[in-house]
């Protein structure tokens, strides 16, 4: 899918957004903040990607945004000082060029800061791109390992088609820990993730792409990095779940939210488009699959 899409072709403006498929879309996976900026996309997403592939998702594409990142299907040459909004703009153009401009809708799965990147892509398009004339990108040839070297237009794409988004332990309202406050002194992305930052204030709660976007926010009450309120956006998502302990008393750390597909878990859940409840609940990666399938757009 990627190899074919990387051939330079002129994207045509879409007359109408694709219909919801409630099925196995192309799924892009966006990692979180890495202070060393050397994320290995293959190992980071191994568990989630293997689960999706084993259950009928054939096109699962990893997106990295650090110049030292490895084994990413698509990679932006950024650093920890590349502002999250700019990473979102690069992600928006990548999705637009490869998929939306060809009337292909995608789903997105993110971990931690990756959810802010993906939401920023939609928010930026909604604020600055909608209504603009689709650009002629027919002369571009995209290097999948060096997305940042591509001379995208300065502005934002005119539309995006992102059907479902699942965020795992994303700080939708920022991270107020002393660790992030210290990190903000030397890394701009940490500065963006502080509660009440200009970026967090700019970012919408659940910005909708031009086909509507269904959100599922998954959080752990034992996350050592992101609070429950931040990871569920104070329980304002279309669908949210807050994990507690499993049958053996085990808990889910920040990283484990991205890797856990087994276990009998206790959780509370709800959302704008979901019934509220508490009790036994599927492991995070199993719930991730639910979030990519058979949901209702708003």
XYZ file of N, CA, C and O in Angstrom, residues 50-245:
784
model
N 0.993 -6.896 15.668
C 0.778 -8.338 15.512
C -0.672 -8.708 15.783
O -1.256 -9.561 15.090
N -1.274 -8.090 16.795
C -2.668 -8.371 17.112
C -3.582 -7.938 15.980
O -4.496 -8.688 15.576
N -3.350 -6.758 15.441
C -4.179 -6.288 14.333
C -4.006 -7.176 13.105
O -4.986 -7.567 12.460
N -2.768 -7.492 12.771
C -2.528 -8.345 11.602
C -3.190 -9.709 11.749
O -3.737 -10.255 10.785
N -3.180 -10.253 12.967
C -3.769 -11.576 13.203
C -5.282 -11.543 13.146
O -5.921 -12.597 13.023
N -5.853 -10.347 13.194
C -7.313 -10.216 13.196
C -7.846 -9.486 11.967
O -8.937 -8.915 12.005
N -7.071 -9.524 10.878
C -7.602 -9.062 9.605
C -7.195 -7.683 9.157
O -7.593 -7.248 8.076
N -6.384 -6.984 9.958
C -5.893 -5.677 9.515
C -4.622 -5.893 8.713
O -3.561 -6.192 9.261
N -4.700 -5.738 7.410
C -3.555 -6.011 6.565
C -2.619 -4.840 6.398
O -1.415 -5.014 6.196
N -3.138 -3.599 6.464
C -2.332 -2.403 6.230
C -2.173 -1.634 7.533
O -3.002 -0.796 7.892
N -1.112 -1.938 8.267
C -0.793 -1.250 9.512
C 0.537 -0.543 9.306
O 1.557 -1.181 9.022
N 0.549 0.775 9.422
C 1.677 1.613 9.025
C 2.166 2.407 10.227
O 1.384 3.111 10.868
N 3.455 2.316 10.541
C 4.002 3.068 11.664
C 4.577 4.396 11.183
O 5.244 4.472 10.153
N 4.316 5.453 11.967
C 4.792 6.800 11.656
C 5.705 7.251 12.792
O 5.286 7.310 13.947
N 6.952 7.551 12.468
C 7.900 8.068 13.448
C 8.226 9.521 13.155
O 8.160 9.958 12.006
N 8.631 10.268 14.181
C 8.873 11.694 13.962
C 10.195 12.173 14.565
O 10.349 13.368 14.847
N 11.141 11.260 14.740
C 12.472 11.632 15.207
C 13.528 11.189 14.197
O 13.416 10.113 13.591
N 14.581 12.002 14.067
C 15.603 11.684 13.061
C 16.428 10.456 13.431
O 17.087 9.874 12.570
N 16.391 10.056 14.703
C 17.099 8.831 15.097
C 16.150 7.647 15.258
O 16.579 6.569 15.690
N 14.888 7.829 14.929
C 13.934 6.723 15.010
C 14.298 5.651 13.990
O 14.849 5.939 12.926
N 13.989 4.405 14.332
C 14.347 3.291 13.454
C 13.131 2.414 13.177
O 12.168 2.406 13.935
N 13.211 1.695 12.078
C 12.201 0.697 11.704
C 10.791 1.268 11.646
O 9.823 0.607 12.021
N 10.675 2.495 11.160
C 9.369 3.125 10.967
C 9.017 3.059 9.482
O 9.875 3.281 8.624
N 7.767 2.772 9.172
C 7.346 2.740 7.766
C 7.421 4.130 7.136
O 7.750 4.274 5.957
N 7.093 5.143 7.927
C 7.172 6.538 7.512
C 7.891 7.296 8.618
O 7.606 7.084 9.793
N 8.805 8.201 8.248
C 9.576 8.878 9.281
C 9.805 10.344 8.942
O 10.259 10.685 7.857
N 9.471 11.204 9.902
C 9.776 12.618 9.843
C 11.125 12.843 10.511
O 11.404 12.272 11.571
N 11.951 13.678 9.926
C 13.276 13.960 10.486
C 13.166 15.086 11.517
O 13.694 16.180 11.335
N 12.509 14.802 12.633
C 12.342 15.794 13.677
C 13.210 15.506 14.885
O 13.948 14.518 14.936
N 13.105 16.375 15.884
C 13.810 16.207 17.150
C 12.821 16.487 18.281
O 11.657 16.827 18.032
N 13.291 16.385 19.512
C 12.414 16.679 20.653
C 12.138 18.175 20.764
O 11.339 18.594 21.609
N 12.780 18.985 19.925
C 12.481 20.417 19.878
C 11.549 20.783 18.729
O 11.216 21.957 18.560
N 11.139 19.795 17.927
C 10.141 20.051 16.886
C 8.779 20.153 17.570
O 8.317 19.191 18.180
N 8.141 21.315 17.492
C 6.911 21.528 18.239
C 5.845 20.529 17.808
O 5.779 20.116 16.642
N 4.999 20.158 18.751
C 3.988 19.134 18.468
C 3.058 19.590 17.349
O 2.654 18.786 16.496
N 2.729 20.865 17.325
C 1.855 21.352 16.246
C 2.504 21.138 14.892
O 1.834 20.755 13.924
N 3.821 21.358 14.789
C 4.509 21.168 13.522
C 4.583 19.691 13.150
O 4.419 19.331 11.980
N 4.802 18.819 14.140
C 4.758 17.384 13.850
C 3.363 17.019 13.342
O 3.216 16.242 12.391
N 2.329 17.598 13.963
C 0.962 17.363 13.513
C 0.743 17.829 12.088
O 0.046 17.174 11.297
N 1.336 18.972 11.723
C 1.189 19.477 10.352
C 1.856 18.530 9.361
O 1.302 18.229 8.288
N 3.049 18.035 9.714
C 3.730 17.078 8.846
C 2.925 15.776 8.737
O 2.830 15.187 7.660
N 2.352 15.339 9.849
C 1.515 14.138 9.816
C 0.280 14.378 8.959
O -0.133 13.502 8.183
N -0.301 15.573 9.062
C -1.486 15.897 8.263
C -1.184 15.824 6.774
O -1.945 15.228 5.989
N -0.060 16.409 6.348
C 0.290 16.360 4.937
C 0.596 14.931 4.480
O 0.269 14.536 3.357
N 1.218 14.159 5.362
C 1.522 12.768 5.016
C 0.240 11.980 4.785
O 0.107 11.254 3.783
N -0.717 12.133 5.702
C -2.000 11.440 5.566
C -2.749 11.943 4.338
O -3.330 11.161 3.575
N -2.715 13.247 4.134
C -3.419 13.814 2.978
C -2.825 13.302 1.668
O -3.551 12.829 0.782
N -1.496 13.393 1.549
C -0.835 13.029 0.294
C -1.014 11.552 -0.043
O -1.316 11.189 -1.184
N -0.818 10.694 0.961
C -0.852 9.256 0.704
C -2.262 8.689 0.670
O -2.505 7.691 -0.020
N -3.205 9.300 1.388
C -4.503 8.655 1.583
C -5.690 9.567 1.273
O -6.459 9.297 0.348
N -5.852 10.638 2.026
C -7.076 11.435 1.892
C -7.272 11.986 0.498
O -8.394 11.993 -0.033
N -6.185 12.447 -0.135
C -6.313 13.012 -1.480
C -6.691 11.963 -2.512
O -7.094 12.289 -3.626
N -6.576 10.696 -2.151
C -6.987 9.595 -3.021
C -8.298 8.970 -2.532
O -8.626 7.839 -2.898
N -9.009 9.710 -1.676
C -10.304 9.269 -1.135
C -10.184 7.983 -0.320
O -11.112 7.173 -0.279
N -9.056 7.800 0.321
C -8.836 6.652 1.203
C -8.889 7.133 2.647
O -8.084 7.979 3.051
N -9.833 6.623 3.410
C -9.928 6.958 4.828
C -9.010 6.057 5.640
O -8.747 4.917 5.252
N -8.518 6.570 6.750
C -7.623 5.796 7.604
C -8.122 5.823 9.041
O -8.938 6.670 9.420
N -7.621 4.889 9.832
C -7.767 4.913 11.282
C -6.400 5.202 11.886
O -5.367 4.999 11.240
N -6.393 5.666 13.134
C -5.144 6.025 13.793
C -5.135 5.442 15.207
O -6.127 5.553 15.934
N -4.012 4.834 15.578
C -3.774 4.368 16.944
C -2.542 5.095 17.463
O -1.529 5.178 16.759
N -2.626 5.634 18.679
C -1.511 6.413 19.203
C -1.190 6.017 20.634
O -2.039 5.508 21.363
N 0.038 6.297 21.027
C 0.440 6.146 22.424
C 1.000 7.470 22.923
O 1.755 8.144 22.223
N 0.567 7.872 24.107
C 1.106 9.036 24.794
C 1.060 10.280 23.904
O 0.006 10.612 23.363
N 2.200 10.975 23.711
C 2.200 12.217 22.947
C 1.733 12.023 21.521
O 1.283 12.978 20.853
N 1.812 10.802 21.002
C 1.345 10.554 19.641
C -0.104 10.946 19.438
O -0.500 11.354 18.342
N -0.917 10.823 20.492
C -2.313 11.242 20.375
C -2.446 12.740 20.171
O -3.355 13.208 19.460
N -1.551 13.513 20.776
C -1.565 14.965 20.576
C -1.148 15.313 19.159
O -1.686 16.238 18.548
N -0.190 14.565 18.619
C 0.244 14.767 17.235
C -0.921 14.538 16.275
O -1.193 15.362 15.389
N -1.608 13.423 16.439
C -2.696 13.080 15.520
C -3.866 14.052 15.646
O -4.474 14.446 14.643
N -4.203 14.444 16.874
C -5.273 15.424 17.051
C -4.876 16.784 16.488
O -5.704 17.494 15.917
N -3.598 17.152 16.632
C -3.128 18.418 16.082
C -3.268 18.450 14.567
O -3.554 19.505 13.978
N -3.061 17.301 13.925
C -3.229 17.241 12.472
C -4.640 17.632 12.072
O -4.853 18.434 11.153
N -5.628 17.089 12.784
C -7.023 17.388 12.458
C -7.370 18.823 12.834
O -8.013 19.549 12.066
N -6.933 19.245 14.019
C -7.253 20.604 14.474
C -6.667 21.649 13.533
O -7.337 22.629 13.184
N -5.417 21.447 13.102
C -4.800 22.401 12.202
C -5.513 22.488 10.863
O -5.710 23.583 10.312
N -5.912 21.328 10.333
C -6.674 21.333 9.078
C -7.986 22.078 9.254
O -8.382 22.889 8.410
N -8.676 21.833 10.354
C -9.963 22.480 10.587
C -9.824 23.997 10.726
O -10.688 24.751 10.269
N -8.748 24.439 11.354
C -8.556 25.871 11.575
C -8.009 26.592 10.343
O -8.419 27.733 10.062
N -7.072 25.963 9.648
C -6.295 26.687 8.646
C -6.367 26.118 7.235
O -5.895 26.763 6.299
N -6.946 24.926 7.073
C -6.922 24.309 5.757
C -8.255 24.205 5.057
O -8.321 24.302 3.824
N -9.325 23.991 5.814
C -10.644 23.754 5.219
C -11.067 24.947 4.361
O -10.956 26.101 4.771
N -11.545 24.649 3.174
C -12.004 25.689 2.259
C -10.937 26.176 1.302
O -11.253 26.888 0.344
N -9.695 25.785 1.541
C -8.620 26.187 0.637
C -8.601 25.282 -0.594
O -9.032 24.134 -0.554
N -8.100 25.802 -1.695
C -8.008 25.014 -2.920
C -6.986 23.899 -2.749
O -5.863 24.145 -2.294
N -7.364 22.665 -3.069
C -6.394 21.561 -2.961
C -5.147 21.851 -3.787
O -5.247 22.238 -4.961
N -3.971 21.693 -3.213
C -2.740 22.010 -3.948
C -2.405 20.947 -4.980
O -2.819 19.800 -4.877
N -1.639 21.345 -5.969
C -1.132 20.400 -6.960
C 0.178 19.828 -6.421
O 1.203 20.507 -6.377
N 0.136 18.585 -6.001
C 1.326 17.927 -5.473
C 1.903 16.918 -6.464
O 2.656 16.028 -6.086
N 1.549 17.073 -7.715
C 1.933 16.076 -8.715
C 3.437 16.005 -8.918
O 3.955 14.988 -9.379
N 4.162 17.047 -8.562
C 5.598 17.038 -8.772
C 6.391 16.457 -7.614
O 7.611 16.346 -7.698
N 5.715 16.095 -6.561
C 6.418 15.603 -5.372
C 6.716 14.114 -5.466
O 5.907 13.327 -5.940
N 7.878 13.752 -4.999
C 8.210 12.362 -4.761
C 8.607 12.249 -3.300
O 9.549 12.916 -2.862
N 7.897 11.440 -2.548
C 8.088 11.382 -1.108
C 9.039 10.262 -0.730
O 8.870 9.123 -1.156
N 10.041 10.592 0.065
C 10.942 9.603 0.632
C 10.353 9.168 1.965
O 10.297 9.957 2.911
N 9.922 7.927 2.076
C 9.223 7.480 3.273
C 10.109 7.516 4.519
O 9.604 7.554 5.637
N 11.421 7.529 4.339
C 12.336 7.585 5.473
C 12.778 9.002 5.809
O 13.576 9.201 6.731
N 12.263 9.962 5.067
C 12.689 11.339 5.277
C 11.544 12.279 4.916
O 11.695 13.158 4.083
N 10.402 12.065 5.572
C 9.212 12.862 5.281
C 9.499 14.346 5.441
O 9.017 15.187 4.699
N 10.327 14.691 6.425
C 10.612 16.096 6.696
C 11.381 16.790 5.599
O 11.421 18.018 5.560
N 12.008 16.031 4.704
C 12.722 16.646 3.598
C 11.782 17.035 2.465
O 12.152 17.758 1.559
N 10.561 16.549 2.522
C 9.565 16.884 1.504
C 9.136 18.334 1.673
O 8.862 18.791 2.777
N 9.068 19.053 0.607
C 8.661 20.452 0.680
C 7.139 20.519 0.572
O 6.569 20.778 -0.483
N 6.480 20.226 1.687
C 5.031 20.396 1.706
C 4.700 21.886 1.580
O 5.527 22.736 1.930
N 3.520 22.223 1.119
C 3.103 23.632 1.190
C 3.203 24.146 2.625
O 3.117 23.375 3.581
N 3.383 25.438 2.775
C 3.585 26.033 4.093
C 2.346 25.870 4.967
O 2.453 25.677 6.180
N 1.175 25.935 4.366
C -0.066 25.907 5.138
C -0.440 24.479 5.533
O 0.411 23.636 5.787
N -1.737 24.197 5.581
C -2.250 22.893 5.987
C -3.087 22.299 4.866
O -3.607 23.027 4.019
N -3.254 20.980 4.839
C -4.102 20.362 3.807
C -5.545 20.854 3.904
O -5.992 21.301 4.970
N -6.302 20.742 2.820
C -7.687 21.221 2.824
C -8.670 20.264 3.489
O -9.785 20.659 3.822
N -8.295 19.015 3.675
C -9.181 18.053 4.343
C -8.396 16.817 4.741
O -7.320 16.540 4.204
N -8.948 16.095 5.712
C -8.405 14.801 6.124
C -9.550 13.833 6.333
O -10.639 14.235 6.767
N -9.308 12.574 6.048
C -10.301 11.525 6.286
C -9.736 10.537 7.312
O -9.029 9.589 6.961
N -10.011 10.786 8.560
C -9.616 9.901 9.657
C -10.886 9.430 10.343
O -11.583 10.210 10.977
N -11.197 8.159 10.185
C -12.486 7.637 10.646
C -12.517 7.372 12.150
O -13.438 7.784 12.838
N -11.530 6.651 12.654
C -11.468 6.301 14.075
C -10.089 6.620 14.619
O -9.085 6.455 13.924
N -10.047 7.048 15.875
C -8.777 7.254 16.546
C -8.849 6.668 17.952
O -9.780 6.954 18.700
N -7.858 5.853 18.282
C -7.727 5.281 19.620
C -6.450 5.823 20.234
O -5.369 5.706 19.641
N -6.560 6.443 21.410
C -5.374 6.947 22.091
C -5.132 6.121 23.348
O -6.045 5.860 24.128
N -3.896 5.708 23.535
C -3.478 4.919 24.685
C -2.609 5.800 25.581
O -1.511 6.205 25.192
N -3.139 6.162 26.749
C -2.378 6.944 27.736
C -1.883 8.270 27.167
O -0.741 8.679 27.409
N -2.723 8.963 26.446
C -2.363 10.265 25.876
C -2.692 11.391 26.867
O -3.790 11.421 27.428
N -1.780 12.340 27.066
C -2.041 13.462 27.982
C -2.858 14.568 27.321
O -2.339 15.648 27.006
N -4.139 14.334 27.144
C -4.987 15.301 26.444
C -5.028 16.651 27.142
O -5.232 17.689 26.492
N -4.835 16.656 28.447
C -4.819 17.912 29.196
C -3.427 18.236 29.724
O -3.268 19.089 30.594
N -2.429 17.577 29.192
C -1.059 17.837 29.587
C -0.599 16.956 30.735
O -1.350 16.143 31.270
N 0.672 17.137 31.109
C 1.291 16.390 32.199
C 1.874 17.394 33.188
O 2.727 18.208 32.829
N 1.406 17.336 34.415
C 1.809 18.326 35.404
C 2.917 17.890 36.333
O 3.163 18.548 37.341
N 3.616 16.825 36.015
C 4.635 16.309 36.925
C 5.891 17.171 36.910
O 6.178 17.894 35.942
N 6.658 17.066 37.999
C 7.928 17.793 38.090
C 8.898 17.337 37.011
O 9.705 18.132 36.501
N 8.815 16.065 36.636
C 9.698 15.529 35.606
C 9.489 16.241 34.276
O 10.448 16.619 33.598
N 8.230 16.452 33.902
C 7.941 17.133 32.640
C 8.289 18.617 32.740
O 8.777 19.220 31.777
N 8.070 19.222 33.907
C 8.442 20.618 34.097
C 9.938 20.805 33.890
O 10.381 21.760 33.235
N 10.737 19.889 34.414
C 12.185 19.950 34.212
C 12.543 19.678 32.762
O 13.409 20.354 32.182
N 11.877 18.702 32.155
C 12.125 18.366 30.754
C 11.822 19.558 29.846
O 12.485 19.762 28.828
N 10.833 20.367 30.226
C 10.423 21.506 29.408
C 11.516 22.558 29.277
O 11.489 23.380 28.352
N 12.490 22.539 30.176
C 13.586 23.502 30.115
C 14.510 23.234 28.946
O 15.192 24.143 28.462
N 14.536 21.994 28.491
C 15.487 21.613 27.444
C 14.841 20.963 26.222
O 15.527 20.758 25.211
N 13.546 20.636 26.297
C 12.876 19.971 25.186
C 11.538 20.663 24.923
O 10.665 20.686 25.797
N 11.385 21.218 23.726
C 10.174 21.981 23.412
C 8.919 21.116 23.464
O 7.839 21.594 23.800
N 9.033 19.844 23.111
C 7.841 18.996 23.150
C 7.333 18.825 24.576
O 6.119 18.760 24.797
N 8.225 18.773 25.552
C 7.793 18.731 26.952
C 7.113 20.043 27.330
O 6.121 20.054 28.064
N 7.646 21.156 26.839
C 7.015 22.451 27.103
C 5.584 22.478 26.573
O 4.665 22.964 27.232
N 5.393 21.910 25.381
C 4.043 21.860 24.798
C 3.098 21.005 25.631
O 1.878 21.239 25.621
N 3.627 20.004 26.335
C 2.772 19.090 27.087
C 2.450 19.555 28.506
O 1.763 18.847 29.244
N 2.902 20.731 28.887
C 2.541 21.240 30.206
C 1.073 21.643 30.217
O 0.568 22.218 29.250
N 0.346 21.376 31.298
C -1.058 21.795 31.378
C -1.190 23.308 31.162
O -0.417 24.091 31.722
N -2.135 23.698 30.332
C -2.361 25.112 30.079
C -1.384 25.751 29.124
O -1.419 26.975 28.927
N -0.513 24.963 28.495
C 0.409 25.524 27.504
C -0.366 26.093 26.330
O -1.550 25.793 26.128
N 0.309 26.905 25.546
C -0.354 27.449 24.367
C -0.841 26.348 23.444
O -1.929 26.445 22.863
N -0.055 25.290 23.319
C -0.458 24.190 22.450
C -1.687 23.472 22.996
O -2.645 23.214 22.252
N -1.689 23.111 24.279
C -2.830 22.417 24.866
C -4.080 23.278 24.770
O -5.190 22.770 24.516
N -3.925 24.602 24.948
C -5.081 25.508 24.847
C -5.597 25.577 23.416
O -6.804 25.722 23.190
N -4.692 25.480 22.449
C -5.067 25.530 21.026
C -5.756 24.255 20.581
O -6.665 24.291 19.745
N -5.352 23.140 21.144
C -5.816 21.837 20.675
C -7.249 21.569 21.118
O -7.597 21.718 22.279
N -8.094 21.152 20.199
C -9.474 20.836 20.546
C -9.574 19.534 21.323
O -8.666 18.699 21.313
N -10.683 19.357 22.012
C -10.882 18.124 22.773
C -10.952 16.919 21.858
O -10.275 15.919 22.053
N -11.812 17.003 20.849
C -11.991 15.905 19.902
C -12.263 16.482 18.519
O -13.377 16.404 18.005
N -11.261 17.082 17.899
C -11.487 17.664 16.568
C -11.888 16.582 15.569
O -11.333 15.483 15.574
N -12.848 16.909 14.741
C -13.384 15.925 13.793
C -12.821 16.168 12.406
O -12.806 17.303 11.910
N -12.376 15.103 11.768
C -11.925 15.225 10.390
C -13.130 15.419 9.480
O -14.281 15.405 9.928
N -12.866 15.572 8.184
C -13.948 15.913 7.254
C -14.890 14.753 6.953
O -15.862 14.922 6.222
N -14.663 13.590 7.547
C -15.637 12.504 7.450
C -16.229 12.181 8.823
O -16.962 11.215 8.976
N -15.912 13.023 9.822
C -16.263 12.686 11.193
C -15.199 11.740 11.737
O -14.609 10.951 10.992
N -14.911 11.838 13.020
C -13.903 10.984 13.640
C -14.435 10.462 14.963
O -14.955 11.241 15.769
N -14.330 9.179 15.167
C -14.808 8.544 16.394
C -13.604 8.292 17.303
O -12.635 7.652 16.895
N -13.674 8.809 18.536
C -12.536 8.750 19.454
C -12.765 7.744 20.572
O -13.855 7.680 21.156
N -11.712 7.002 20.894
C -11.682 6.123 22.062
C -10.423 6.450 22.850
O -9.313 6.315 22.329
N -10.594 6.906 24.089
C -9.462 7.250 24.951
C -9.325 6.176 26.027
O -10.246 5.975 26.823
N -8.183 5.509 26.079
C -7.944 4.450 27.051
C -6.862 4.893 28.036
O -5.815 5.408 27.639
N -7.126 4.693 29.338
C -6.254 5.198 30.391
C -6.104 4.169 31.491
O -6.913 3.244 31.622
N -5.081 4.344 32.320
C -4.870 3.498 33.486
C -4.845 4.363 34.737
O -4.174 5.400 34.763
N -5.548 3.921 35.765
C -5.529 4.656 37.032
C -4.191 4.486 37.743
O -3.927 5.157 38.751
N -3.335 3.610 37.235
C -2.015 3.386 37.811
C -0.900 3.849 36.876
O 0.258 3.467 37.064
N -1.247 4.677 35.898
C -0.255 5.238 34.981
C 0.707 6.115 35.780
O 0.284 7.022 36.504
N 1.997 5.864 35.636
C 2.993 6.622 36.375
C 3.415 7.907 35.671
O 4.296 8.618 36.164
N 2.787 8.225 34.546
C 3.163 9.416 33.781
C 1.983 10.350 33.532
O 2.088 11.567 33.728
N 0.856 9.795 33.101
C -0.305 10.605 32.711
C -1.465 10.311 33.650
O -1.806 9.143 33.877
N -2.083 11.357 34.168
C -3.195 11.174 35.108
C -4.431 10.642 34.399
O -4.581 10.770 33.182
N -5.336 10.064 35.181
C -6.585 9.535 34.626
C -7.403 10.644 33.980
O -7.990 10.462 32.906
N -7.471 11.817 34.627
C -8.239 12.920 34.063
C -7.674 13.360 32.717
O -8.427 13.647 31.778
N -6.355 13.408 32.615
C -5.740 13.847 31.371
C -5.906 12.800 30.273
O -6.238 13.128 29.128
N -5.708 11.530 30.604
C -5.766 10.473 29.584
C -7.179 10.214 29.089
O -7.358 9.698 27.973
N -8.198 10.525 29.882
C -9.589 10.399 29.431
C -10.176 11.742 29.024
O -11.343 11.818 28.642
N -9.345 12.805 29.089
C -9.822 14.174 28.856
C -11.021 14.474 29.747
O -12.039 14.991 29.304
N -10.858 14.124 31.031
C -11.917 14.270 32.036
C -13.194 13.568 31.588
O -14.300 14.080 31.761
N -12.994 12.390 30.993
C -14.099 11.512 30.610
C -15.053 12.188 29.620
O -16.268 12.029 29.689
N -14.476 12.918 28.673
C -15.286 13.615 27.671
C -15.200 12.969 26.293
O -15.757 13.489 25.339
N -14.494 11.850 26.167
C -14.344 11.216 24.856
C -15.661 10.608 24.390
O -16.587 10.401 25.162
N -15.733 10.318 23.096
C -16.875 9.551 22.591
C -16.965 8.228 23.337
O -18.052 7.769 23.685
N -15.786 7.614 23.565
C -15.695 6.362 24.319
C -14.429 6.459 25.163
O -13.366 6.804 24.644
N -14.508 6.159 26.428
C -13.331 6.143 27.275
C -13.392 4.943 28.218
O -14.468 4.412 28.510
N -12.219 4.529 28.655
C -12.135 3.461 29.652
C -10.957 3.755 30.562
O -9.891 4.186 30.101
N -11.154 3.508 31.848
C -10.118 3.709 32.849
C -9.856 2.382 33.543
O -10.723 1.852 34.246
N -8.659 1.830 33.330
C -8.301 0.517 33.850
C -7.839 0.601 35.293
O -7.137 1.532 35.687
N -8.224 -0.442 36.063
C -7.734 -0.576 37.424
C -6.799 -1.792 37.478
O -5.796 -1.815 36.778
N -7.120 -2.799 38.236
C -6.234 -3.954 38.400
C -6.787 -5.175 37.665
O -7.966 -5.234 37.326
